[in-house]
Amino acid sequence: MPSKSLYIATYGCQMNVYDSGRLGSLMRQKGWAMAESQDQADFIFVNTCSIREKAARRVIGHLKRLRALKLKNPDLLLGVGGCVAEQEGRRLIEEVPWLNLVAGPARLGEIPEIMETLSADMPPVVLAGPSPEAHGRDGGPPLVPMAAAGQVGPSRVPDQKGPAPISSFLTIMSGCDNYCAYCVVPYLRGPEISRPREEILEEARDLVGRGGVELTLLGQNVNSYGRPGHRGGEDFVSLLEEVSRIPGLWRLRFTTSHPKDFPPSLVGLFGKLPNLCEHLHLPLQAGSDRILEAMGRRYSKTRYLELVACLRKSCPGLALSTDIIVGFPGETEEEFLETVAMLETVGFDSIFSFKYSDRPMTKANLLPGKIPEEEKARRLSFLQATQKAITMAKHQSMVGRTLEVLVFGLGRRPGQLSGRARDMSLVNFDGPAWLVGRLAMVDIIEAWPVSLIGRLAGTNGDGP
Ligand code: SF4
């Protein structure tokens, strides 16, 4: 029986969700159990993200609130990982002196061994920078096969034993070589590294073999998987084709894709591979060519629109989501309105939108023309109102259609189920609990701003 338990709270991106799953797996191999809540844990690990400044402050707030638990249980160990740990290192100990461990993303694999001896009365351990076991394109520790379901945090790491999650993220590459002017990821996650193809396929087969229905291939820029010079992989298109052929895999997705790295051969897979879902997240960031150039994105508005046109030609029903940053240094009102116009022109199904914030080490930090906070807030709220209307119109146009819904769990009301259609629409409908994890056919009867209401029409007879 394991004697000690671990609770992992995860903030931020899907890469962090994956890393938390990986740490959970390594710790279980050392005999640790996963605690149901923070108050039951012997070790709390907060896995952090610093892509947005607000997110980093939220994490610090979380760490400060954990002091009450430390006072109640002086033996409790508290660790912090992820990008905030890498960026702040020892400074975190100054800000949160009751911390016992700080470990950047590249040092995650060392935690289980350290935890064998670390105790609350010892000086804190700080692990930042690259792993001592070589971390680069020519070598590096293999990633432990692992999957994690879920999104932004804080969230608890699910127990990975037994059946696979209904839907899993599967990391195929890590790091980023793009150095967009506003982004800390290349500095904190390091250069791009592709996982060996066989390792990915083995993990995918294992997940599907244990009942997984949906896989999302994950990476900072999956399209550059297997680029010459990367360790491991070959090209992304052939990897995607091979994963799609795994018997029993009903749904396949990938994220995130950089628009500059989207070859025609990848476009052509939409509408061709039967289990590749009709949804793509394609970050735009801005609708002005001058701002795109200042951001270092290396595509123009015209190129982005051409890509969208090709994708929709290949797959007419393709749903698109995107990321937008408002208030990049020097962004004029006209340039902001060009971004707003792009929402209408493309007709995105949903957007993730943010106010620009200075991040340490980035080029944009040094740019003149910073936009005042209240102006960024005004632009963000205008942008979001515009998108809300577009999304609502899309939802209304879906009333009367029948969608295949993968049921993820119970809804908020008793008797209600909740799931996602192939295009990522969130669908709630009444149905029996045994449908969880299965594919249901649902008639859409009502449109809401962020979800659709449906009526169960049957199950997908061929599916799980
Ligand atoms: S592509 Fe740009 S925004 Fe995306 S992770 Fe890399 S540097 Fe950051």
mmCIF file of N, CA, C and O in Angstrom, residues 7-39:
data_model
loop_
_atom_site.group_PDB
_atom_site.id
_atom_site.type_symbol
_atom_site.label_atom_id
_atom_site.label_comp_id
_atom_site.label_asym_id
_atom_site.label_seq_id
_atom_site.Cartn_x
_atom_site.Cartn_y
_atom_site.Cartn_z
ATOM 1 N N TYR A 7 -0.888 15.461 -4.647
ATOM 2 C CA TYR A 7 -1.959 16.177 -5.350
ATOM 3 C C TYR A 7 -1.288 17.129 -6.343
ATOM 4 O O TYR A 7 -0.388 17.883 -5.973
ATOM 5 N N ILE A 8 -1.696 17.070 -7.615
ATOM 6 C CA ILE A 8 -1.119 17.976 -8.617
ATOM 7 C C ILE A 8 -2.200 18.923 -9.104
ATOM 8 O O ILE A 8 -3.253 18.485 -9.588
ATOM 9 N N ALA A 9 -1.963 20.220 -8.947
ATOM 10 C CA ALA A 9 -2.864 21.233 -9.507
ATOM 11 C C ALA A 9 -2.197 21.767 -10.766
ATOM 12 O O ALA A 9 -1.021 22.150 -10.733
ATOM 13 N N THR A 10 -2.925 21.775 -11.874
ATOM 14 C CA THR A 10 -2.325 22.162 -13.154
ATOM 15 C C THR A 10 -2.946 23.445 -13.676
ATOM 16 O O THR A 10 -4.167 23.533 -13.792
ATOM 17 N N TYR A 11 -2.107 24.402 -13.997
ATOM 18 C CA TYR A 11 -2.559 25.645 -14.610
ATOM 19 C C TYR A 11 -2.120 25.676 -16.062
ATOM 20 O O TYR A 11 -1.046 25.179 -16.401
ATOM 21 N N GLY A 12 -2.931 26.325 -16.914
ATOM 22 C CA GLY A 12 -2.460 26.712 -18.234
ATOM 23 C C GLY A 12 -2.677 25.689 -19.316
ATOM 24 O O GLY A 12 -3.726 25.065 -19.401
ATOM 25 N N CYS A 13 -1.640 25.510 -20.123
ATOM 26 C CA CYS A 13 -1.786 24.874 -21.426
ATOM 27 C C CYS A 13 -1.863 23.350 -21.348
ATOM 28 O O CYS A 13 -1.621 22.738 -20.317
ATOM 29 N N GLN A 14 -2.174 22.754 -22.494
ATOM 30 C CA GLN A 14 -2.306 21.300 -22.562
ATOM 31 C C GLN A 14 -0.969 20.610 -22.332
ATOM 32 O O GLN A 14 -0.912 19.492 -21.845
ATOM 33 N N MET A 15 0.134 21.299 -22.695
ATOM 34 C CA MET A 15 1.454 20.713 -22.436
ATOM 35 C C MET A 15 1.618 20.507 -20.933
ATOM 36 O O MET A 15 2.192 19.523 -20.484
ATOM 37 N N ASN A 16 1.097 21.450 -20.153
ATOM 38 C CA ASN A 16 1.197 21.320 -18.701
ATOM 39 C C ASN A 16 0.349 20.164 -18.199
ATOM 40 O O ASN A 16 0.744 19.459 -17.277
ATOM 41 N N VAL A 17 -0.827 20.003 -18.802
ATOM 42 C CA VAL A 17 -1.693 18.880 -18.419
ATOM 43 C C VAL A 17 -0.937 17.573 -18.653
ATOM 44 O O VAL A 17 -0.923 16.677 -17.819
ATOM 45 N N TYR A 18 -0.265 17.516 -19.788
ATOM 46 C CA TYR A 18 0.506 16.313 -20.123
ATOM 47 C C TYR A 18 1.640 16.103 -19.115
ATOM 48 O O TYR A 18 1.856 15.001 -18.613
ATOM 49 N N ASP A 19 2.388 17.198 -18.828
ATOM 50 C CA ASP A 19 3.512 17.080 -17.889
ATOM 51 C C ASP A 19 3.035 16.607 -16.522
ATOM 52 O O ASP A 19 3.712 15.811 -15.856
ATOM 53 N N SER A 20 1.864 17.099 -16.097
ATOM 54 C CA SER A 20 1.335 16.684 -14.790
ATOM 55 C C SER A 20 1.027 15.194 -14.805
ATOM 56 O O SER A 20 1.313 14.480 -13.837
ATOM 57 N N GLY A 21 0.451 14.731 -15.918
ATOM 58 C CA GLY A 21 0.164 13.308 -16.036
ATOM 59 C C GLY A 21 1.442 12.489 -15.969
ATOM 60 O O GLY A 21 1.511 11.438 -15.332
ATOM 61 N N ARG A 22 2.476 13.003 -16.617
ATOM 62 C CA ARG A 22 3.767 12.303 -16.649
ATOM 63 C C ARG A 22 4.362 12.237 -15.240
ATOM 64 O O ARG A 22 4.841 11.194 -14.805
ATOM 65 N N LEU A 23 4.302 13.356 -14.496
ATOM 66 C CA LEU A 23 4.829 13.355 -13.131
ATOM 67 C C LEU A 23 4.030 12.374 -12.270
ATOM 68 O O LEU A 23 4.616 11.613 -11.490
ATOM 69 N N GLY A 24 2.696 12.403 -12.418
ATOM 70 C CA GLY A 24 1.859 11.485 -11.641
ATOM 71 C C GLY A 24 2.277 10.047 -11.880
ATOM 72 O O GLY A 24 2.401 9.247 -10.949
ATOM 73 N N SER A 25 2.549 9.713 -13.150
ATOM 74 C CA SER A 25 2.933 8.346 -13.492
ATOM 75 C C SER A 25 4.280 7.984 -12.840
ATOM 76 O O SER A 25 4.439 6.907 -12.260
ATOM 77 N N LEU A 26 5.253 8.894 -12.935
ATOM 78 C CA LEU A 26 6.581 8.624 -12.357
ATOM 79 C C LEU A 26 6.487 8.458 -10.836
ATOM 80 O O LEU A 26 7.144 7.599 -10.251
ATOM 81 N N MET A 27 5.650 9.280 -10.217
ATOM 82 C CA MET A 27 5.527 9.207 -8.757
ATOM 83 C C MET A 27 4.834 7.920 -8.330
ATOM 84 O O MET A 27 5.186 7.319 -7.319
ATOM 85 N N ARG A 28 3.852 7.498 -9.121
ATOM 86 C CA ARG A 28 3.168 6.239 -8.792
ATOM 87 C C ARG A 28 4.141 5.070 -8.867
ATOM 88 O O ARG A 28 4.095 4.151 -8.072
ATOM 89 N N GLN A 29 5.057 5.150 -9.854
ATOM 90 C CA GLN A 29 6.063 4.079 -9.959
ATOM 91 C C GLN A 29 6.935 4.003 -8.706
ATOM 92 O O GLN A 29 7.531 2.990 -8.399
ATOM 93 N N LYS A 30 7.028 5.134 -7.984
ATOM 94 C CA LYS A 30 7.822 5.159 -6.744
ATOM 95 C C LYS A 30 6.956 4.885 -5.521
ATOM 96 O O LYS A 30 7.365 5.108 -4.387
ATOM 97 N N GLY A 31 5.695 4.520 -5.748
ATOM 98 C CA GLY A 31 4.843 4.116 -4.620
ATOM 99 C C GLY A 31 3.915 5.189 -4.085
ATOM 100 O O GLY A 31 3.239 4.980 -3.094
ATOM 101 N N TRP A 32 3.894 6.350 -4.729
ATOM 102 C CA TRP A 32 2.992 7.407 -4.267
ATOM 103 C C TRP A 32 1.582 7.137 -4.789
ATOM 104 O O TRP A 32 1.399 6.577 -5.867
ATOM 105 N N ALA A 33 0.588 7.593 -4.041
ATOM 106 C CA ALA A 33 -0.809 7.520 -4.496
ATOM 107 C C ALA A 33 -1.273 8.931 -4.839
ATOM 108 O O ALA A 33 -0.683 9.909 -4.381
ATOM 109 N N MET A 34 -2.318 9.042 -5.681
ATOM 110 C CA MET A 34 -2.849 10.364 -6.016
ATOM 111 C C MET A 34 -3.922 10.734 -4.987
ATOM 112 O O MET A 34 -4.876 9.976 -4.778
ATOM 113 N N ALA A 35 -3.767 11.890 -4.339
ATOM 114 C CA ALA A 35 -4.752 12.334 -3.338
ATOM 115 C C ALA A 35 -5.973 12.926 -4.035
ATOM 116 O O ALA A 35 -5.861 13.492 -5.125
ATOM 117 N N GLU A 36 -7.120 12.786 -3.400
ATOM 118 C CA GLU A 36 -8.366 13.304 -3.966
ATOM 119 C C GLU A 36 -8.441 14.824 -3.854
ATOM 120 O O GLU A 36 -9.093 15.490 -4.636
ATOM 121 N N SER A 37 -7.799 15.379 -2.813
ATOM 122 C CA SER A 37 -7.859 16.831 -2.624
ATOM 123 C C SER A 37 -6.563 17.305 -1.971
ATOM 124 O O SER A 37 -5.785 16.487 -1.450
ATOM 125 N N GLN A 38 -6.378 18.623 -1.977
ATOM 126 C CA GLN A 38 -5.147 19.202 -1.413
ATOM 127 C C GLN A 38 -5.000 18.866 0.059
ATOM 128 O O GLN A 38 -3.910 18.594 0.536
ATOM 129 N N ASP A 39 -6.127 18.905 0.809
ATOM 130 C CA ASP A 39 -6.006 18.695 2.266
ATOM 131 C C ASP A 39 -5.615 17.264 2.627
ATOM 132 O O ASP A 39 -5.191 17.013 3.741
#
